Amino acid sequence: MKFFLIAGAVNALLSVAFGAFGAHLLEGRVADKYLDTWQTAVQYQMFHAVGLMVIAILMSSSLLGPLSSLNWAGYLMLAGIVIFSGSLYVLSLTGISILGAITPIGGVAFIAAWVMIIVAAVKAL
């Protein structure tokens, strides 16, 4: 529970910092399509940072508790952030288009994480 709460907060912090970096330091230095890509990475990182904090809260014994499906959800969500947003950040900075082939793996991790939250809810409720 504590790990996912901290991971969520750290990723939210990084999302805000990366958003500011993109808005203030990348404008005029990278192509507009890469600024849009950067913004997508920032948005998905923030959405899933909040998701990690929700998982931490759901793991509380007063809610769903420490279910293995929630644990899986947290690690999948964290992996999704690293792979999805991370690949888009690097793509935006370098223009290496092959990185776009890695991004969907992170998207699948996000989807799997949300499925695991559904599984946890079905098991617990």
XYZ file of N, CA, C and O in Angstrom:
500
model
N 0.820 -1.189 0.000
C 0.000 0.000 0.000
C 0.869 1.260 0.000
O 0.676 2.150 -0.826
N 1.831 1.299 0.900
C 2.706 2.462 1.027
C 3.509 2.676 -0.266
O 3.658 3.806 -0.741
N 4.007 1.585 -0.855
C 4.810 1.681 -2.070
C 4.024 2.337 -3.197
O 4.531 3.227 -3.887
N 2.781 1.893 -3.415
C 1.988 2.431 -4.517
C 1.567 3.873 -4.256
O 1.461 4.665 -5.191
N 1.349 4.230 -3.012
C 1.020 5.613 -2.686
C 2.216 6.522 -2.988
O 2.066 7.580 -3.627
N 3.392 6.099 -2.575
C 4.603 6.884 -2.843
C 4.896 6.912 -4.344
O 5.208 7.976 -4.900
N 4.780 5.767 -5.011
C 5.027 5.719 -6.462
C 4.053 6.623 -7.206
O 4.436 7.311 -8.160
N 2.813 6.647 -6.771
C 1.829 7.519 -7.397
C 2.166 8.987 -7.199
O 2.104 9.784 -8.138
N 2.526 9.341 -5.981
C 2.871 10.735 -5.694
C 4.124 11.168 -6.453
O 4.176 12.279 -6.994
N 5.120 10.303 -6.512
C 6.351 10.622 -7.254
C 6.029 10.807 -8.737
O 6.513 11.748 -9.381
N 5.208 9.933 -9.289
C 4.856 10.062 -10.703
C 4.000 11.285 -10.982
O 4.128 11.904 -12.035
N 3.137 11.667 -10.041
C 2.369 12.898 -10.204
C 3.313 14.100 -10.208
O 3.190 15.000 -11.048
N 4.255 14.111 -9.286
C 5.256 15.175 -9.227
C 6.035 15.259 -10.537
O 6.196 16.343 -11.111
N 6.502 14.098 -11.026
C 7.261 14.071 -12.274
C 6.412 14.525 -13.456
O 6.901 15.216 -14.355
N 5.146 14.157 -13.446
C 4.257 14.563 -14.528
C 4.127 16.081 -14.593
O 4.184 16.674 -15.680
N 3.966 16.711 -13.446
C 3.883 18.172 -13.413
C 5.203 18.786 -13.881
O 5.222 19.725 -14.697
N 6.307 18.257 -13.402
C 7.616 18.783 -13.793
C 7.857 18.595 -15.291
O 8.318 19.526 -15.974
N 7.536 17.409 -15.816
C 7.730 17.160 -17.249
C 6.779 18.013 -18.088
O 7.135 18.460 -19.179
N 5.571 18.239 -17.589
C 4.636 19.101 -18.295
C 5.170 20.523 -18.400
O 5.102 21.145 -19.468
N 5.709 21.029 -17.301
C 6.285 22.375 -17.308
C 7.510 22.434 -18.220
O 7.683 23.391 -18.990
N 8.335 21.403 -18.156
C 9.517 21.332 -19.017
C 9.110 21.387 -20.484
O 9.682 22.144 -21.269
N 8.105 20.594 -20.834
C 7.654 20.572 -22.221
C 7.069 21.899 -22.662
O 7.357 22.386 -23.753
N 6.272 22.507 -21.798
C 5.609 23.767 -22.152
C 6.577 24.936 -22.256
O 6.402 25.816 -23.098
N 7.606 24.939 -21.422
C 8.482 26.102 -21.356
C 9.827 25.926 -22.050
O 10.397 26.904 -22.535
N 10.338 24.722 -22.093
C 11.676 24.538 -22.641
C 11.715 23.823 -23.987
O 12.702 23.947 -24.708
N 10.670 23.077 -24.312
C 10.693 22.363 -25.593
C 10.048 23.141 -26.728
O 10.359 22.914 -27.889
N 9.149 24.059 -26.389
C 8.459 24.831 -27.425
C 9.478 25.599 -28.271
O 10.340 26.299 -27.756
N 9.368 25.405 -29.579
C 10.303 26.043 -30.503
C 11.582 25.261 -30.708
O 12.376 25.589 -31.582
N 11.783 24.225 -29.906
C 13.006 23.410 -30.030
C 12.737 22.046 -30.634
O 13.667 21.403 -31.118
N 11.495 21.598 -30.532
C 11.112 20.327 -31.171
C 9.872 20.588 -32.024
O 9.144 21.563 -31.797
N 9.644 19.724 -32.992
C 8.491 19.873 -33.886
C 7.192 19.795 -33.089
O 7.129 19.151 -32.037
N 6.157 20.458 -33.600
C 4.859 20.471 -32.924
C 4.325 19.065 -32.666
O 3.722 18.806 -31.618
N 4.547 18.137 -33.606
C 4.046 16.766 -33.395
C 4.722 16.136 -32.178
O 4.105 15.359 -31.461
N 5.977 16.488 -31.929
C 6.663 15.946 -30.757
C 6.206 16.624 -29.470
O 6.195 16.006 -28.413
N 5.807 17.895 -29.559
C 5.207 18.553 -28.389
C 3.880 17.882 -28.032
O 3.582 17.675 -26.846
N 3.109 17.526 -29.049
C 1.850 16.808 -28.808
C 2.115 15.437 -28.196
O 1.407 15.005 -27.282
N 3.136 14.763 -28.692
C 3.518 13.455 -28.148
C 3.947 13.590 -26.695
O 3.574 12.787 -25.844
N 4.730 14.622 -26.405
C 5.177 14.890 -25.030
C 3.971 15.104 -24.118
O 3.905 14.554 -23.019
N 3.006 15.889 -24.602
C 1.809 16.176 -23.814
C 1.013 14.897 -23.544
O 0.479 14.718 -22.443
N 0.937 14.013 -24.519
C 0.249 12.728 -24.320
C 0.942 11.931 -23.219
O 0.285 11.360 -22.346
N 2.266 11.905 -23.248
C 3.024 11.186 -22.218
C 2.743 11.764 -20.834
O 2.531 11.020 -19.867
N 2.727 13.084 -20.739
C 2.467 13.761 -19.462
C 1.066 13.407 -18.957
O 0.883 13.072 -17.767
N 0.075 13.480 -19.843
C -1.304 13.196 -19.436
C -1.463 11.761 -18.946
O -2.057 11.528 -17.884
N -0.934 10.809 -19.694
C -1.073 9.415 -19.284
C -0.296 9.132 -17.999
O -0.732 8.336 -17.173
N 0.837 9.780 -17.830
C 1.578 9.593 -16.580
C 0.756 10.104 -15.401
O 0.672 9.439 -14.369
N 0.116 11.259 -15.560
C -0.670 11.802 -14.456
C -1.905 10.950 -14.180
O -2.218 10.663 -13.025
N -2.619 10.546 -15.229
C -3.806 9.700 -15.031
C -3.442 8.453 -14.235
O -4.149 8.054 -13.309
N -2.321 7.853 -14.588
C -1.960 6.592 -13.960
C -1.233 6.785 -12.633
O -1.219 5.884 -11.801
N -0.674 7.967 -12.405
C -0.167 8.297 -11.067
C -1.335 8.327 -10.089
O -1.259 7.768 -8.985
N -2.428 8.947 -10.510
C -3.642 8.954 -9.679
C -4.156 7.523 -9.513
O -4.568 7.128 -8.418
N -4.089 6.745 -10.587
C -4.494 5.338 -10.507
C -3.690 4.574 -9.466
O -4.247 3.764 -8.713
N -2.386 4.818 -9.404
C -1.553 4.156 -8.388
C -1.995 4.536 -6.976
O -2.034 3.693 -6.078
N -2.338 5.796 -6.783
C -2.790 6.229 -5.459
C -4.148 5.618 -5.115
O -4.393 5.248 -3.968
N -5.000 5.462 -6.115
C -6.294 4.799 -5.897
C -6.062 3.343 -5.504
O -6.701 2.834 -4.573
N -5.144 2.676 -6.172
C -4.814 1.291 -5.824
C -4.341 1.216 -4.377
O -4.766 0.334 -3.620
N -3.469 2.131 -3.985
C -2.973 2.145 -2.598
C -4.124 2.290 -1.613
O -4.181 1.584 -0.598
N -5.053 3.171 -1.930
C -6.200 3.382 -1.035
C -7.085 2.139 -0.999
O -7.540 1.724 0.069
N -7.320 1.536 -2.160
C -8.145 0.324 -2.206
C -7.518 -0.829 -1.417
O -8.231 -1.709 -0.919
N -6.191 -0.824 -1.299
C -5.499 -1.887 -0.563
C -5.675 -1.759 0.949
O -5.298 -2.663 1.693
N -6.256 -0.661 1.395
C -6.516 -0.483 2.817
C -7.444 -1.591 3.307
O -8.378 -1.988 2.610
N -7.202 -2.066 4.509
C -8.031 -3.150 5.064
C -9.480 -2.703 5.260
O -10.382 -3.528 5.309
N -9.731 -1.415 5.334
C -11.104 -0.934 5.479
C -11.842 -0.885 4.137
O -13.053 -0.681 4.113
N -11.122 -1.088 3.032
C -11.764 -1.125 1.715
C -11.651 -2.545 1.154
O -12.257 -3.454 1.675
N -10.839 -2.735 0.107
C -10.739 -4.076 -0.483
C -9.672 -4.939 0.176
O -9.736 -6.154 0.120
N -8.674 -4.315 0.747
C -7.610 -5.070 1.412
C -6.468 -5.401 0.468
O -6.507 -5.089 -0.720
N -5.460 -6.065 0.999
C -4.251 -6.356 0.217
C -4.430 -7.571 -0.707
O -3.823 -8.624 -0.517
N -5.248 -7.431 -1.722
C -5.483 -8.520 -2.677
C -4.328 -8.613 -3.669
O -3.772 -7.591 -4.082
N -3.993 -9.825 -4.071
C -2.909 -9.991 -5.043
C -3.252 -9.331 -6.372
O -2.366 -8.825 -7.060
N -4.526 -9.290 -6.739
C -4.903 -8.645 -7.996
C -4.642 -7.130 -7.941
O -4.275 -6.529 -8.951
N -4.783 -6.527 -6.775
C -4.448 -5.107 -6.643
C -2.941 -4.896 -6.710
O -2.464 -3.909 -7.267
N -2.201 -5.824 -6.138
C -0.744 -5.757 -6.216
C -0.298 -5.816 -7.681
O 0.538 -5.026 -8.128
N -0.877 -6.769 -8.426
C -0.590 -6.884 -9.856
C -0.964 -5.601 -10.576
O -0.221 -5.107 -11.436
N -2.133 -5.051 -10.238
C -2.597 -3.819 -10.880
C -1.584 -2.694 -10.679
O -1.267 -1.954 -11.620
N -1.071 -2.566 -9.473
C -0.107 -1.512 -9.185
C 1.177 -1.660 -9.971
O 1.677 -0.691 -10.571
N 1.714 -2.875 -10.006
C 2.964 -3.081 -10.738
C 2.766 -2.931 -12.244
O 3.634 -2.388 -12.946
N 1.628 -3.388 -12.756
C 1.345 -3.209 -14.180
C 1.189 -1.733 -14.525
O 1.664 -1.274 -15.565
N 0.530 -0.977 -13.649
C 0.343 0.446 -13.894
C 1.687 1.171 -13.874
O 1.951 2.030 -14.721
N 2.528 0.813 -12.938
C 3.858 1.424 -12.863
C 4.676 1.074 -14.106
O 5.329 1.946 -14.698
N 4.623 -0.178 -14.528
C 5.328 -0.589 -15.745
C 4.776 0.161 -16.959
O 5.539 0.591 -17.834
N 3.465 0.338 -17.000
C 2.857 1.078 -18.094
C 3.355 2.516 -18.164
O 3.623 3.037 -19.252
N 3.485 3.148 -17.014
C 4.000 4.520 -16.983
C 5.411 4.566 -17.565
O 5.727 5.401 -18.414
N 6.252 3.666 -17.094
C 7.648 3.655 -17.540
C 7.733 3.379 -19.042
O 8.432 4.086 -19.780
N 6.993 2.370 -19.508
C 7.103 1.977 -20.911
C 6.353 2.944 -21.831
O 6.903 3.404 -22.837
N 5.091 3.247 -21.506
C 4.284 4.103 -22.376
C 4.816 5.540 -22.358
O 5.272 6.060 -23.374
N 4.761 6.165 -21.199
C 5.186 7.561 -21.124
C 6.685 7.692 -21.382
O 7.108 8.609 -22.093
N 7.457 6.791 -20.831
C 8.912 6.854 -21.027
C 9.308 6.790 -22.489
O 10.144 7.569 -22.953
N 8.694 5.887 -23.240
C 9.035 5.779 -24.661
C 8.612 7.035 -25.420
O 9.310 7.491 -26.329
N 7.480 7.625 -25.041
C 7.036 8.856 -25.710
C 7.937 10.044 -25.352
O 8.205 10.894 -26.202
N 8.409 10.102 -24.116
C 9.345 11.166 -23.743
C 10.623 11.065 -24.576
O 11.100 12.060 -25.125
N 11.169 9.865 -24.643
C 12.414 9.679 -25.393
C 12.186 9.946 -26.879
O 13.008 10.597 -27.538
N 11.067 9.465 -27.413
C 10.726 9.723 -28.817
C 10.655 11.227 -29.086
O 11.191 11.710 -30.087
N 10.018 11.964 -28.204
C 9.875 13.406 -28.383
C 11.215 14.127 -28.386
O 11.409 15.094 -29.124
N 12.134 13.664 -27.568
C 13.439 14.323 -27.456
C 14.418 13.918 -28.540
O 15.272 14.707 -28.941
N 14.288 12.672 -29.016
C 15.280 12.155 -29.962
C 14.773 12.016 -31.384
O 15.563 11.999 -32.320
N 13.460 11.873 -31.545
C 12.901 11.635 -32.874
C 13.109 10.222 -33.377
O 12.833 9.927 -34.532
N 13.600 9.329 -32.519
C 13.828 7.933 -32.917
C 12.469 7.248 -33.020
O 11.868 6.867 -32.015
N 11.983 7.075 -34.232
C 10.607 6.615 -34.447
C 10.370 5.162 -34.041
O 9.236 4.788 -33.758
N 11.391 4.350 -33.988
C 11.229 2.947 -33.594
C 10.683 2.838 -32.169
O 10.045 1.848 -31.814
N 10.888 3.864 -31.367
C 10.377 3.854 -29.996
C 8.856 3.824 -29.967
O 8.265 3.357 -28.996
N 8.232 4.299 -31.044
C 6.784 4.232 -31.137
C 6.266 2.808 -31.135
O 5.116 2.557 -30.770
N 7.118 1.851 -31.502
C 6.725 0.441 -31.491
C 6.689 -0.120 -30.068
O 6.025 -1.126 -29.817
N 7.371 0.508 -29.145
C 7.406 0.054 -27.754
C 6.203 0.579 -26.975
O 5.693 -0.075 -26.069
N 5.727 1.740 -27.351
C 4.654 2.424 -26.626
C 3.424 1.544 -26.394
O 2.885 1.537 -25.280
N 2.953 0.784 -27.398
C 1.755 -0.035 -27.160
C 1.917 -1.086 -26.061
O 0.932 -1.480 -25.436
N 3.131 -1.508 -25.800
C 3.358 -2.462 -24.701
C 2.951 -1.809 -23.379
O 2.313 -2.431 -22.529
N 3.304 -0.543 -23.223
C 2.882 0.193 -22.034
C 1.374 0.357 -21.984
O 0.765 0.257 -20.917
N 0.765 0.579 -23.137
C -0.695 0.686 -23.199
C -1.380 -0.599 -22.784
O -2.389 -0.578 -22.064
N -0.824 -1.725 -23.200
C -1.372 -3.027 -22.798
C -1.217 -3.215 -21.288
O -2.117 -3.736 -20.620
N -0.098 -2.763 -20.740
C 0.099 -2.845 -19.283
C -0.949 -2.007 -18.551
O -1.488 -2.440 -17.526
N -1.260 -0.820 -19.078
C -2.317 0.006 -18.483
C -3.656 -0.733 -18.503
O -4.365 -0.782 -17.495
N -4.005 -1.289 -19.652
C -5.277 -2.008 -19.782
C -5.331 -3.180 -18.807
O -6.335 -3.383 -18.112
N -4.245 -3.940 -18.742
C -4.190 -5.089 -17.829
C -4.332 -4.628 -16.376
O -4.987 -5.297 -15.565
N -3.744 -3.498 -16.036
C -3.857 -2.973 -14.670
C -5.306 -2.666 -14.329
O -5.789 -3.021 -13.245
N -6.013 -2.017 -15.238
C -7.425 -1.691 -14.983
C -8.267 -2.958 -14.892
O -9.184 -3.040 -14.069
N -7.931 -3.963 -15.710
C -8.640 -5.251 -15.620
C -8.415 -5.875 -14.245
O -9.342 -6.409 -13.633
N -7.195 -5.785 -13.728
C -6.896 -6.362 -12.418
C -7.650 -5.633 -11.297
O -8.026 -6.245 -10.299
N -7.896 -4.352 -11.464
C -8.714 -3.632 -10.484
C -10.146 -4.161 -10.525
O -10.778 -4.362 -9.480
N -10.659 -4.419 -11.714
C -11.986 -5.003 -11.845
C -12.027 -6.366 -11.187
O -12.964 -6.684 -10.430
N -11.006 -7.188 -11.426
C -10.938 -8.517 -10.807
C -10.942 -8.392 -9.282
O -11.648 -9.134 -8.585
N -10.176 -7.456 -8.752
C -10.126 -7.251 -7.302
C -11.493 -6.873 -6.762
O -11.929 -7.394 -5.721
N -12.178 -5.990 -7.468
C -13.517 -5.569 -7.018
C -14.491 -6.732 -7.035
O -15.289 -6.910 -6.091
N -14.432 -7.535 -8.082
C -15.338 -8.690 -8.179
C -15.046 -9.700 -7.065
O -15.982 -10.222 -6.440
N -13.790 -9.932 -6.787
C -13.415 -10.879 -5.723
C -13.846 -10.384 -4.339
O -14.277 -11.146 -3.498
N -13.673 -9.087 -4.109
C -13.874 -8.549 -2.769
C -15.320 -8.168 -2.479
O -15.727 -8.110 -1.325
N -16.091 -7.890 -3.510
C -17.449 -7.377 -3.273
C -18.520 -8.404 -3.560
O -18.515 -9.327 -4.138
